[in-house]
mmCIF file of C-alpha atoms and ligand atoms in Angstrom:
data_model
loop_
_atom_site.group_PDB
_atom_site.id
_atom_site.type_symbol
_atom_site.label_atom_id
_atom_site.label_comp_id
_atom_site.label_asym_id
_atom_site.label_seq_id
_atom_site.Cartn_x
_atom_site.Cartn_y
_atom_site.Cartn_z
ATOM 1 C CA UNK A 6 179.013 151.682 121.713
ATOM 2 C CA UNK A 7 181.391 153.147 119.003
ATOM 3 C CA UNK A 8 184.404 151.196 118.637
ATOM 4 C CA UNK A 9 187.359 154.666 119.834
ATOM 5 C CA UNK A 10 188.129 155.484 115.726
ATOM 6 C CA UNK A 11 185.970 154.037 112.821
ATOM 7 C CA UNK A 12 186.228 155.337 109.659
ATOM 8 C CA UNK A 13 183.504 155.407 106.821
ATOM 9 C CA UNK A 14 184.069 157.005 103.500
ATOM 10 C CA UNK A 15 182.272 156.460 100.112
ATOM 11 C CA UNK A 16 183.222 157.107 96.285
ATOM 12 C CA UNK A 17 180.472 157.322 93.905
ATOM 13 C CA UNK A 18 180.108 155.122 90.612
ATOM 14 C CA UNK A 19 179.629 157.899 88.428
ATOM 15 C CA UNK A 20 182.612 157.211 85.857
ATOM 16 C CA UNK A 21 185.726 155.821 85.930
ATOM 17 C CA UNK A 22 188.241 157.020 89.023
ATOM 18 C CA UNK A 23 190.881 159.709 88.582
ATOM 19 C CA UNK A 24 194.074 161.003 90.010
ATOM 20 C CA UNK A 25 191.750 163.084 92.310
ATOM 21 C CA UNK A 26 189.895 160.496 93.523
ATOM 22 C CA UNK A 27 193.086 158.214 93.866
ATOM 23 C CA UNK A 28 195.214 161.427 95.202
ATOM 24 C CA UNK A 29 192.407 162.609 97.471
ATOM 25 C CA UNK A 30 190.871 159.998 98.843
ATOM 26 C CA UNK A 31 191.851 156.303 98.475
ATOM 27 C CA UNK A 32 195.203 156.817 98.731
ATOM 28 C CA UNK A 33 195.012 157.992 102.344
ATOM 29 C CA UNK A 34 192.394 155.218 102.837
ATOM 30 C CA UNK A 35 194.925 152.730 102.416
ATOM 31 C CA UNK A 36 197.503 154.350 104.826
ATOM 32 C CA UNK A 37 194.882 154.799 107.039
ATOM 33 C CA UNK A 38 193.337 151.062 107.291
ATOM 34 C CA UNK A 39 196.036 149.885 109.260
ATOM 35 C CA UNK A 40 195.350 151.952 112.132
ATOM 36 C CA UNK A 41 191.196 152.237 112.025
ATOM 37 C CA UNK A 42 188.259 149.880 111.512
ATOM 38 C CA UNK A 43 187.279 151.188 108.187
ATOM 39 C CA UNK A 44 183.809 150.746 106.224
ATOM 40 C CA UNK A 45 184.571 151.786 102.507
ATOM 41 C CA UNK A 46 181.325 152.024 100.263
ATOM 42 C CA UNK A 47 180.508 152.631 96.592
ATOM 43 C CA UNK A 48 177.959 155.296 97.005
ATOM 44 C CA UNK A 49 175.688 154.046 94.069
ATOM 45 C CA UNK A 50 172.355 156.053 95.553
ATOM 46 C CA UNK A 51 174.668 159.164 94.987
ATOM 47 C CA UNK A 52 175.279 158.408 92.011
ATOM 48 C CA UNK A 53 171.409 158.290 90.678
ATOM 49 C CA UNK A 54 170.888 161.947 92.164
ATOM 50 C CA UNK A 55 172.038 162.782 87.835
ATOM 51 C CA UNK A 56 171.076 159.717 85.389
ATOM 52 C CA UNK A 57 172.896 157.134 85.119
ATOM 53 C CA UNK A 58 172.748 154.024 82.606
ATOM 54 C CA UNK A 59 170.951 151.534 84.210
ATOM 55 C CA UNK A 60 173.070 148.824 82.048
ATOM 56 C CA UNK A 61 176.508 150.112 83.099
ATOM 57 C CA UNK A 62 175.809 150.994 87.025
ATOM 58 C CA UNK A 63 176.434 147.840 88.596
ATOM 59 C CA UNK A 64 179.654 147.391 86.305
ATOM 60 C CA UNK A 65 181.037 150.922 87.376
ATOM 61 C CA UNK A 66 180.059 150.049 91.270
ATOM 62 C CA UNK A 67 182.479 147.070 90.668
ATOM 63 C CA UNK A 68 185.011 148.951 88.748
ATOM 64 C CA UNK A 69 185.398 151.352 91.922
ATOM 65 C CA UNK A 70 185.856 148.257 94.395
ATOM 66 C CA UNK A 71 188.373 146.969 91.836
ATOM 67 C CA UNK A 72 190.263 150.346 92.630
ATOM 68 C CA UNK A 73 189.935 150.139 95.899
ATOM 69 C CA UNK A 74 191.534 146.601 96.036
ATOM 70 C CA UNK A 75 194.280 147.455 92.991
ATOM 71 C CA UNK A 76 195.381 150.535 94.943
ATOM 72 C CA UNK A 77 196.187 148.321 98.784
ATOM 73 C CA UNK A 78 192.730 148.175 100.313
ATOM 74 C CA UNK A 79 192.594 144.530 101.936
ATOM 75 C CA UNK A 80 189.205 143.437 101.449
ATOM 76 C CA UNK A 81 189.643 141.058 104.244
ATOM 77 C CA UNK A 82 190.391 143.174 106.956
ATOM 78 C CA UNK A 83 188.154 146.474 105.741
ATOM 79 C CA UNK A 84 184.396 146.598 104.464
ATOM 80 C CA UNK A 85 183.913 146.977 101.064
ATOM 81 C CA UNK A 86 180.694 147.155 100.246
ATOM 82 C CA UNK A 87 178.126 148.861 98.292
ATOM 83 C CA UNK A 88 175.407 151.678 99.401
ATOM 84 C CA UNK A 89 172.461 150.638 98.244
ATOM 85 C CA UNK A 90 172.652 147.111 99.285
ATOM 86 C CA UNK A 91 171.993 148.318 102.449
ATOM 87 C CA UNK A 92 169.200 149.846 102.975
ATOM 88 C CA UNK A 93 169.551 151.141 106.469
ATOM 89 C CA UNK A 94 171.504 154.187 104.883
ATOM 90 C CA UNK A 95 168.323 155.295 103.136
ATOM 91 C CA UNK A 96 165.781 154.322 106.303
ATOM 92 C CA UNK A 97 168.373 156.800 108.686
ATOM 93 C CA UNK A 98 168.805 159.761 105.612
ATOM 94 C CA UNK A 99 164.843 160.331 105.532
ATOM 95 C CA UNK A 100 165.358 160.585 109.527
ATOM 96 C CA UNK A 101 167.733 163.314 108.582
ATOM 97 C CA UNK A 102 166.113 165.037 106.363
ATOM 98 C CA UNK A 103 163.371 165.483 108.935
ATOM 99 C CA UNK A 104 166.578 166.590 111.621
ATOM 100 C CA UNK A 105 168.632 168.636 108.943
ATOM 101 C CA UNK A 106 166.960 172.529 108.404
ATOM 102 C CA UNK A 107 166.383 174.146 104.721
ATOM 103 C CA UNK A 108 168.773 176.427 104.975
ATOM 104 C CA UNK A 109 171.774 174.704 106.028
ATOM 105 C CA UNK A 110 170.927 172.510 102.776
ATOM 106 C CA UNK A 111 170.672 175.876 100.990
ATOM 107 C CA UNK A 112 174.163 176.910 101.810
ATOM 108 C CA UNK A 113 175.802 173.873 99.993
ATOM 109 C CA UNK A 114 177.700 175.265 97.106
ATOM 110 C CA UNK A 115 178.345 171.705 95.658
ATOM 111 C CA UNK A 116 174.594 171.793 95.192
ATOM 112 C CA UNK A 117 174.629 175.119 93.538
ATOM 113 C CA UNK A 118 177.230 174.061 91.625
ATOM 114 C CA UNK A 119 175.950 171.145 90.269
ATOM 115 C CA UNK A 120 172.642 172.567 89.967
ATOM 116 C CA UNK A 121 174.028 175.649 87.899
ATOM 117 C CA UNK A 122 171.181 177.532 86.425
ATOM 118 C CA UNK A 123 169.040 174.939 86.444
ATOM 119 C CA UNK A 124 167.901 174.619 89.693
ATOM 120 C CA UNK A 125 164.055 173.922 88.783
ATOM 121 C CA UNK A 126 164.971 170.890 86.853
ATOM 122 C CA UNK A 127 167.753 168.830 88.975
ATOM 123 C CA UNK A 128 166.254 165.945 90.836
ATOM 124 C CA UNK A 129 165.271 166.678 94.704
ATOM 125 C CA UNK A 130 167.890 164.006 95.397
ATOM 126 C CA UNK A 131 170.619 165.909 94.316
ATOM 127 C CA UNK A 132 169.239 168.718 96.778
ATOM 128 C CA UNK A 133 168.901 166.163 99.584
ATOM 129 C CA UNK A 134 171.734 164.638 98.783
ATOM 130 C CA UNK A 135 174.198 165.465 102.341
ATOM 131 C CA UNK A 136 171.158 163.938 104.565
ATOM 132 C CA UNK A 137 172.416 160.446 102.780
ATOM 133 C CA UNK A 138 175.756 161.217 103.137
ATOM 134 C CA UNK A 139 175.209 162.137 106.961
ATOM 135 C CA UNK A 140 173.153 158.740 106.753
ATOM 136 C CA UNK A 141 176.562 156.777 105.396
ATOM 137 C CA UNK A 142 178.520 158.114 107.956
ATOM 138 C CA UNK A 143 176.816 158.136 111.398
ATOM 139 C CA UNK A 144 175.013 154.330 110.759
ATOM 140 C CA UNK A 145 177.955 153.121 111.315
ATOM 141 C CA UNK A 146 178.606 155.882 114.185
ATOM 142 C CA UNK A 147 181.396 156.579 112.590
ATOM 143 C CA UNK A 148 184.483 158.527 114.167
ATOM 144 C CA UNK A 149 186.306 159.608 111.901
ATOM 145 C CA UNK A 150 186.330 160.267 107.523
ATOM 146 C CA UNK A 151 188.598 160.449 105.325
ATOM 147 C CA UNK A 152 187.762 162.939 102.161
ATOM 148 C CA UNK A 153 188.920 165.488 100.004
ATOM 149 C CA UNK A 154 188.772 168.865 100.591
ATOM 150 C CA UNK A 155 185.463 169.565 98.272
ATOM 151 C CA UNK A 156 183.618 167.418 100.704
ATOM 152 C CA UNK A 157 184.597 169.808 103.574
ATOM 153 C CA UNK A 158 181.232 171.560 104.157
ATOM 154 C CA UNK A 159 179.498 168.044 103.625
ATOM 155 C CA UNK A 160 181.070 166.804 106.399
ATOM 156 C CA UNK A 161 180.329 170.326 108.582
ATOM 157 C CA UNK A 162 177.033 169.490 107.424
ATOM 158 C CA UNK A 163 176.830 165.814 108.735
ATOM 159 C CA UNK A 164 178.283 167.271 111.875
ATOM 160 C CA UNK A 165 175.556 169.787 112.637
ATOM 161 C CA UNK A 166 173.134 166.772 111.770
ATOM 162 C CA UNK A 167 174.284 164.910 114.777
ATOM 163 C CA UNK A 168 174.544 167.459 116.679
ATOM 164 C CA UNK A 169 171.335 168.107 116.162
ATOM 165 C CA UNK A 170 169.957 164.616 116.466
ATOM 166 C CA UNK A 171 171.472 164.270 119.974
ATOM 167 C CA UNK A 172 170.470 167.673 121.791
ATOM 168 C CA UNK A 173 166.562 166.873 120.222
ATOM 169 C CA UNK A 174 166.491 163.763 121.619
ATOM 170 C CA UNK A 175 169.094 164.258 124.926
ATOM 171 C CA UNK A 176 171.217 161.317 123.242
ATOM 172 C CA UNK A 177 175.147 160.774 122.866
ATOM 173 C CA UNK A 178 173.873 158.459 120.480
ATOM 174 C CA UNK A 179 175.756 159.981 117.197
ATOM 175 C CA UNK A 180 179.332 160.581 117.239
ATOM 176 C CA UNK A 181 180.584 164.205 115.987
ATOM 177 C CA UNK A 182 182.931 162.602 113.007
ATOM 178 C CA UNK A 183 186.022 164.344 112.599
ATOM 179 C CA UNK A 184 187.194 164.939 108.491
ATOM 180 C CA UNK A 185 190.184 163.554 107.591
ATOM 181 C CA UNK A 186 192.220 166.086 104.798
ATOM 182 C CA UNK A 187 195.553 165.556 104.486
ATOM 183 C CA UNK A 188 198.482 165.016 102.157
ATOM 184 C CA UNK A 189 199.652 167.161 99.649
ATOM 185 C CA UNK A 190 197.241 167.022 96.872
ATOM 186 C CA UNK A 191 193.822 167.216 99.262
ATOM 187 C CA UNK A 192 192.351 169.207 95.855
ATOM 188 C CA UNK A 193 193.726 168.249 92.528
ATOM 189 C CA UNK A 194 192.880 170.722 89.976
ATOM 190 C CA UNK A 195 192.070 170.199 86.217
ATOM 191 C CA UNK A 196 194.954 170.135 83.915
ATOM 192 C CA UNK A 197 193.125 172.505 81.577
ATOM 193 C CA UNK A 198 192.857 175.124 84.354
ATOM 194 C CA UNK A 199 194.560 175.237 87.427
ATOM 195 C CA UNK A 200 192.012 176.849 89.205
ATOM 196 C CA UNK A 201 188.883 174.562 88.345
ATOM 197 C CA UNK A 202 188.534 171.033 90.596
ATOM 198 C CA UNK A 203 189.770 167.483 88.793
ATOM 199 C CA UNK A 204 186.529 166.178 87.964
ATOM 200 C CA UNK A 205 184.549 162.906 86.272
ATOM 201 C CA UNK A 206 182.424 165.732 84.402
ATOM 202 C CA UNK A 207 184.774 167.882 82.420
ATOM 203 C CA UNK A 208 184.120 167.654 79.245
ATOM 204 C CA UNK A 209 187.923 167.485 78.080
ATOM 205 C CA UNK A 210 189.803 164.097 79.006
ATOM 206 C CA UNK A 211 192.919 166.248 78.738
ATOM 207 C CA UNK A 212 191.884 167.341 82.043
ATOM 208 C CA UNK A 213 192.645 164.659 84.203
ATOM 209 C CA UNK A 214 194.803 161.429 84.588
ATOM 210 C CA UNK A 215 192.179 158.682 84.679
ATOM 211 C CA UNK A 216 193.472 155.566 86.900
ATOM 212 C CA UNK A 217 192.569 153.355 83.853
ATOM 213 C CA UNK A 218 194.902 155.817 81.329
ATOM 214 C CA UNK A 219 197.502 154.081 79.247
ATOM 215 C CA UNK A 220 200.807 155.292 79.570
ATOM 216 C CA UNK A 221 201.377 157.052 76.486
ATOM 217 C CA UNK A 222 197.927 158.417 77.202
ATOM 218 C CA UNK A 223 199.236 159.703 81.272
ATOM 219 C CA UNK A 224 202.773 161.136 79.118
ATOM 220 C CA UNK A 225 200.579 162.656 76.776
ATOM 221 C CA UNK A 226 198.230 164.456 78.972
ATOM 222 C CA UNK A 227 201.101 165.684 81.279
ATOM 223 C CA UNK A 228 203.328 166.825 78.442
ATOM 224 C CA UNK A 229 199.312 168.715 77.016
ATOM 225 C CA UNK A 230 199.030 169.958 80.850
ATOM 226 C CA UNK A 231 198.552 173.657 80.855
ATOM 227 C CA UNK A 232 201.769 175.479 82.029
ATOM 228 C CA UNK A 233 203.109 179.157 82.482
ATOM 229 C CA UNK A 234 205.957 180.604 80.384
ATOM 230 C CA UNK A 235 208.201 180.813 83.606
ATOM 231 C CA UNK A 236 210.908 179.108 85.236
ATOM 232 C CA UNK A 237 209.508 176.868 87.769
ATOM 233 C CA UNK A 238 210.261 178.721 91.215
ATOM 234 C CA UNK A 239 212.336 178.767 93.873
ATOM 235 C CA UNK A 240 210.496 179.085 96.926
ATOM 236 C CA UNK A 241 206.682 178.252 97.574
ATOM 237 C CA UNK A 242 205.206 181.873 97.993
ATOM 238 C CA UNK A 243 206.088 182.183 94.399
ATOM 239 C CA UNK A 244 204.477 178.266 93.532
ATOM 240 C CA UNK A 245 201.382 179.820 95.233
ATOM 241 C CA UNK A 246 200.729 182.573 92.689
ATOM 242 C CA UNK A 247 201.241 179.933 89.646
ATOM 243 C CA UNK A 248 198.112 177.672 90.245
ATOM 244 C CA UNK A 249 199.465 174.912 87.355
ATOM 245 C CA UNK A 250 202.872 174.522 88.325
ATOM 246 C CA UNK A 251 200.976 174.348 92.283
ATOM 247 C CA UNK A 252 198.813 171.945 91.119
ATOM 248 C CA UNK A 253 201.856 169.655 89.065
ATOM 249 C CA UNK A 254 204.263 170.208 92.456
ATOM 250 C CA UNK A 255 201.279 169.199 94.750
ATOM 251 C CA UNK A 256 200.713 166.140 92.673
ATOM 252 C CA UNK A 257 204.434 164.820 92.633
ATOM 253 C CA UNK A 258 204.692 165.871 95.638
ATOM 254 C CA UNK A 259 202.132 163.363 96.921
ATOM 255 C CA UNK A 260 202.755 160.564 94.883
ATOM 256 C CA UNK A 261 206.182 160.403 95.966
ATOM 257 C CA UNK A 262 205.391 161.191 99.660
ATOM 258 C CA UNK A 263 207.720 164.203 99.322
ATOM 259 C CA UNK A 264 206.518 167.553 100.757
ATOM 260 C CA UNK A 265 205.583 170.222 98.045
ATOM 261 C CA UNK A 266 208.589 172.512 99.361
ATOM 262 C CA UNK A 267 210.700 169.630 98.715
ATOM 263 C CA UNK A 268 209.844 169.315 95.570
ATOM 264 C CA UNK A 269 209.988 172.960 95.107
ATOM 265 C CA UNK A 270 213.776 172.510 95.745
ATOM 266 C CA UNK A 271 214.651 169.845 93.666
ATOM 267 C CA UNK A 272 213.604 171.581 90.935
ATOM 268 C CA UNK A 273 214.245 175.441 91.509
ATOM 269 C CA UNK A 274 214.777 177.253 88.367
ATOM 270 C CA UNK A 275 214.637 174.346 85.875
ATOM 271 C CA UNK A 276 212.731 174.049 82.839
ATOM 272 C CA UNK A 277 209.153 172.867 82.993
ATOM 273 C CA UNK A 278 209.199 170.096 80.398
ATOM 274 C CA UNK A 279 212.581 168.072 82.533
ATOM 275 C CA UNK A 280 209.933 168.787 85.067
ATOM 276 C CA UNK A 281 206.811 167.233 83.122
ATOM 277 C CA UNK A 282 209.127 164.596 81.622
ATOM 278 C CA UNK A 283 209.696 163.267 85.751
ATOM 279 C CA UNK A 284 206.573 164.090 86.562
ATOM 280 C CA UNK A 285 204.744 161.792 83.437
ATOM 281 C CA UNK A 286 207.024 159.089 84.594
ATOM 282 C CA UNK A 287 206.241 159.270 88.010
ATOM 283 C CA UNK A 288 202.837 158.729 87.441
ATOM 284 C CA UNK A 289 203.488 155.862 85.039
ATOM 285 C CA UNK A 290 205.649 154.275 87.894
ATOM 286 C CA UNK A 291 202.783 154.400 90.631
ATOM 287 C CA UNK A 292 199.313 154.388 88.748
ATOM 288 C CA UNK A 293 200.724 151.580 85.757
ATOM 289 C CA UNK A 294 200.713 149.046 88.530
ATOM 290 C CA UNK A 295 197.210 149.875 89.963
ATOM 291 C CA UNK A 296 195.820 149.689 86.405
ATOM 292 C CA UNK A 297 197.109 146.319 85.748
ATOM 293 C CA UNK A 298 195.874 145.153 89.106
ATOM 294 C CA UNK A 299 192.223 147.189 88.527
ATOM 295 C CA UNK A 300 192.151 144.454 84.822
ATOM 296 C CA UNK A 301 193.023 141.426 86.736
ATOM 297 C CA UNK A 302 190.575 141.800 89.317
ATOM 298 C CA UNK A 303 187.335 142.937 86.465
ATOM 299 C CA UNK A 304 188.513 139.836 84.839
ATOM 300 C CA UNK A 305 187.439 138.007 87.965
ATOM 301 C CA UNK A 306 183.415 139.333 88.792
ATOM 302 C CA UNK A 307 182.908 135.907 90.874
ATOM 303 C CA UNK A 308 185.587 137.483 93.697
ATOM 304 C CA UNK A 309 184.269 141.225 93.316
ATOM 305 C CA UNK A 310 180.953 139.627 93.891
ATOM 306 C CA UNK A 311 182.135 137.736 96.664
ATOM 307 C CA UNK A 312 183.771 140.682 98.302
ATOM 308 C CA UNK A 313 180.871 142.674 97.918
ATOM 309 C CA UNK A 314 178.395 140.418 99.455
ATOM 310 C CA UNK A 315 180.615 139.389 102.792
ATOM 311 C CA UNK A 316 180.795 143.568 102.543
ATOM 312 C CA UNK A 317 177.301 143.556 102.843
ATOM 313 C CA UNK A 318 176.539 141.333 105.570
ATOM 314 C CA UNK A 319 179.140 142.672 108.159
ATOM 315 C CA UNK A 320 177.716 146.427 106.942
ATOM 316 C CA UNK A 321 174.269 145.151 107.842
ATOM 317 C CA UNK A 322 175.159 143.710 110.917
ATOM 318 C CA UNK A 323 176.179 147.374 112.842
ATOM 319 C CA UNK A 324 174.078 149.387 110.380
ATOM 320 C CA UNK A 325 170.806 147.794 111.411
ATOM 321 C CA UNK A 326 171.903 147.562 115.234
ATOM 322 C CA UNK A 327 172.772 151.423 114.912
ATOM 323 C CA UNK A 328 169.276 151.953 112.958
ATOM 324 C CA UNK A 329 167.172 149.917 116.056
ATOM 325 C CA UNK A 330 168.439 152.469 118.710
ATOM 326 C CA UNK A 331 167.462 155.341 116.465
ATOM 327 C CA UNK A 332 163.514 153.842 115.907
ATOM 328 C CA UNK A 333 163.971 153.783 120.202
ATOM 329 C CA UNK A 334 164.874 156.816 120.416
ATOM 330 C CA UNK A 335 162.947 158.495 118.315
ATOM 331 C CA UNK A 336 160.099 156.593 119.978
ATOM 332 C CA UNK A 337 158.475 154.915 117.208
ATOM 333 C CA UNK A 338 156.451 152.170 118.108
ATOM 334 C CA UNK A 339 157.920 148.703 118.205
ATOM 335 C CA UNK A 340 156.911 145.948 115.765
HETATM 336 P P1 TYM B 1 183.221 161.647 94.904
HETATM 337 O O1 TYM B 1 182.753 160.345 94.401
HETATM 338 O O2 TYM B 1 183.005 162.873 94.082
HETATM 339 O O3 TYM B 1 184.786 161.575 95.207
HETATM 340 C C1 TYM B 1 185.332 160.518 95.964
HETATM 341 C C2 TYM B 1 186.460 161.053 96.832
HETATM 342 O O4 TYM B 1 187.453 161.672 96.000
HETATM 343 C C3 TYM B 1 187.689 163.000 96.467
HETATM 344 N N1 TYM B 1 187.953 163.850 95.308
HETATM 345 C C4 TYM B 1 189.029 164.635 95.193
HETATM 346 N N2 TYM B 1 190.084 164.832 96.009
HETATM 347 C C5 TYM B 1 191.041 165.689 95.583
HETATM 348 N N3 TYM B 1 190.988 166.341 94.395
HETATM 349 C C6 TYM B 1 189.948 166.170 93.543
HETATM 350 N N4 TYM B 1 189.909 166.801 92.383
HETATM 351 C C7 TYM B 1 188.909 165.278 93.933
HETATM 352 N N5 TYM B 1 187.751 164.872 93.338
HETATM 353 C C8 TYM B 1 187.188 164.000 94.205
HETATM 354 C C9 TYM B 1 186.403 163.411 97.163
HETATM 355 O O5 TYM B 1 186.643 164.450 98.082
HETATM 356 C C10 TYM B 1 185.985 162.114 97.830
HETATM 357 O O6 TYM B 1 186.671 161.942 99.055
HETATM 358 N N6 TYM B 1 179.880 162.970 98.372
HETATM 359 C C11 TYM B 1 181.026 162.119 98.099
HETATM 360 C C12 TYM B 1 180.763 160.642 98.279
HETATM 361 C C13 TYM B 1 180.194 160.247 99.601
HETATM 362 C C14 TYM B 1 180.882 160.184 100.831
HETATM 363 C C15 TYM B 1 179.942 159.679 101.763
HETATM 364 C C16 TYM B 1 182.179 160.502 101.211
HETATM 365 C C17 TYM B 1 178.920 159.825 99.824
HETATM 366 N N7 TYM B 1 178.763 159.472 101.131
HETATM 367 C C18 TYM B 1 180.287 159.500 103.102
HETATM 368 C C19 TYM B 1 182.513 160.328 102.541
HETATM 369 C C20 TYM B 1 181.570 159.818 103.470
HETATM 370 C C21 TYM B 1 181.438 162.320 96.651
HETATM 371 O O7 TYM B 1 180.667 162.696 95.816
HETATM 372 O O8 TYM B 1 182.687 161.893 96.379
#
């Protein structure tokens, strides 16, 4: 029923996109469209699991398919479209959480993390939250997604779900979707700290390159980035004990399509700021463009709009197909 590899992958609302995201993610999405059928969402139902401002949300879900577009996505040939305007994904995540067990939910650490010491007062959502992600992936029996590495276990998770779904109910219905990580920069770290993610919720800006940074403001924040007193190294087991100068390699490395060794070579024994200086204008070079591109299209909401809601009805089309043979299945009675 599956067409052989069909990718879904999602990027929440939450704030504006970052080098992580871009690095991470969408960046492989684009080198990835040619080859799949690909269903890219804005996870906006996500994105409520913390509050959100319910005047900015549907601006920041178009901002995100903006950055899809600006960074090569062709909306014509891939499905852009947004989560909650289709509301299969939420019908086929309560299924889930019905499938999924308490204490595989209980072993997510991005949920402890998140949670922190306040586990009594986060929303259940944000608890629940992998059953919708599961939801995303397999209503559109997907094959195959592409993520970062922090959504690793999220993905083991969604596995196990169908798994589960298809011994209960002696189906091949679901597909066993295989993550895609790859690249060099599958986990960009903080500029602050080398050994704490790139995130939207640090509370210093100086710890990430956002895509919509000017480029005095990408020069500055390189130039700021945290660094050791060292020469940068020779060889990579000695990058691997420095987790900033890792983290700076790993991130040239993939925005030039260069392996980090390479890098590593070009570089051996130099000083870090002729390092910084390439690596500031590197980013300039690659993520200047995509800015640009990310204004043109917010200038135009009619098109983003447009996008969004041909998006929606090719979504709906295999989402609700997919969601009818899992009512059958699960034997509930026909209206
Ligand atoms: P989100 O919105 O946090 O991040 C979107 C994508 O960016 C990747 N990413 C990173 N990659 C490398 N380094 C980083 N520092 C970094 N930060 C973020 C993420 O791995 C992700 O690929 N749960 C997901 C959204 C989601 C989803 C899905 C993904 C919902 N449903 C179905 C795939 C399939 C999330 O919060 O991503």
């Amino acid at each position: 029923m599956t067409s052989s590899k069909r990718i879904l992958s999602g990027v929440q609302p939450s704030g504006d996109l970052h080098l992580g995201n871009y690095l991470g993610a969408i960046k492989n999405f684009v080198s990835l469209q040619k080859e799949y059928e690909c269903f890219f969402c804005v996870v906006d139902l996500h994105a409520i699991t913390v509050w959100q401002d319910p005047e900015q949300l549907a601006d920041k879900s178009r901002d995100v398919i903006a950055s899809f577009i600006a960074s090569g996505i062709d909306p014509k040939q891939n499905v852009l479209f947004l989560q909650s305007q289709v509301p299969q994904h939420t019908q086929l995540a309560w299924i889930f959480s019905c499938v999924a067990r308490m204490g595989w939910l209980n072993r997510m650490t991005q949920f402890k993390d998140k949670a922190g010491k306040d586990k009594e007062n986060v929303s259940v959502g944000l608890f629940s939250y992998p059953t919708l992600m599961a939801a995303d992936i397999l209503i559109y029996l997907a094959t195959h997604v592409p993520v970062g590495e922090d959504q690793k276990q999220h993905l083991e998770l969604t596995r196990d779900i169908a798994q589960k779904f298809n011994n209960d109910f002696k189906t091949d219905l679901f597909p066993i979707p295989e993550p895609l990580i790859f690249g060099e920069a599958t986990r960009v770290m903080s500029l602050r700290d080398g050994t704490k993610k790139m995130s939207k919720s640090d509370l210093s800006d100086y710890s990430r390159i956002m895509l919509c940074d000017t480029n005095d403001e990408i020069i500055q924040k390189i130039k700021k980035a945290k660094t050791d007193p060292h020469p940068l190294p020779s060889n990579l087991q000695d990058l691997n004990k420095r987790p900033e100068a890792l983290n700076l390699f790993s991130i040239f490395a993939s925005l030039n399509n260069l392996s980090t060794e390479e890098v590593v070579q070009n570089y051996a024994g130099k000083e870090f700021s002729i390092f910084k200086n390439d690596l500031g204008e590197l980013i300039v070079e690659k993520i200047g463009p995509i800015r640009e591109e990310i204004k043109k299209l917010l200038a135009d909401k009619a098109y983003l709009d447009n996008v969004l809601k041909d998006g929606k009805e090719k979504a709906t089309i295999v989402a609700d197909s997919v969601l009818k043979d899992v009512y059958d299945i699960i034997g509930f009675a026909k209206p």
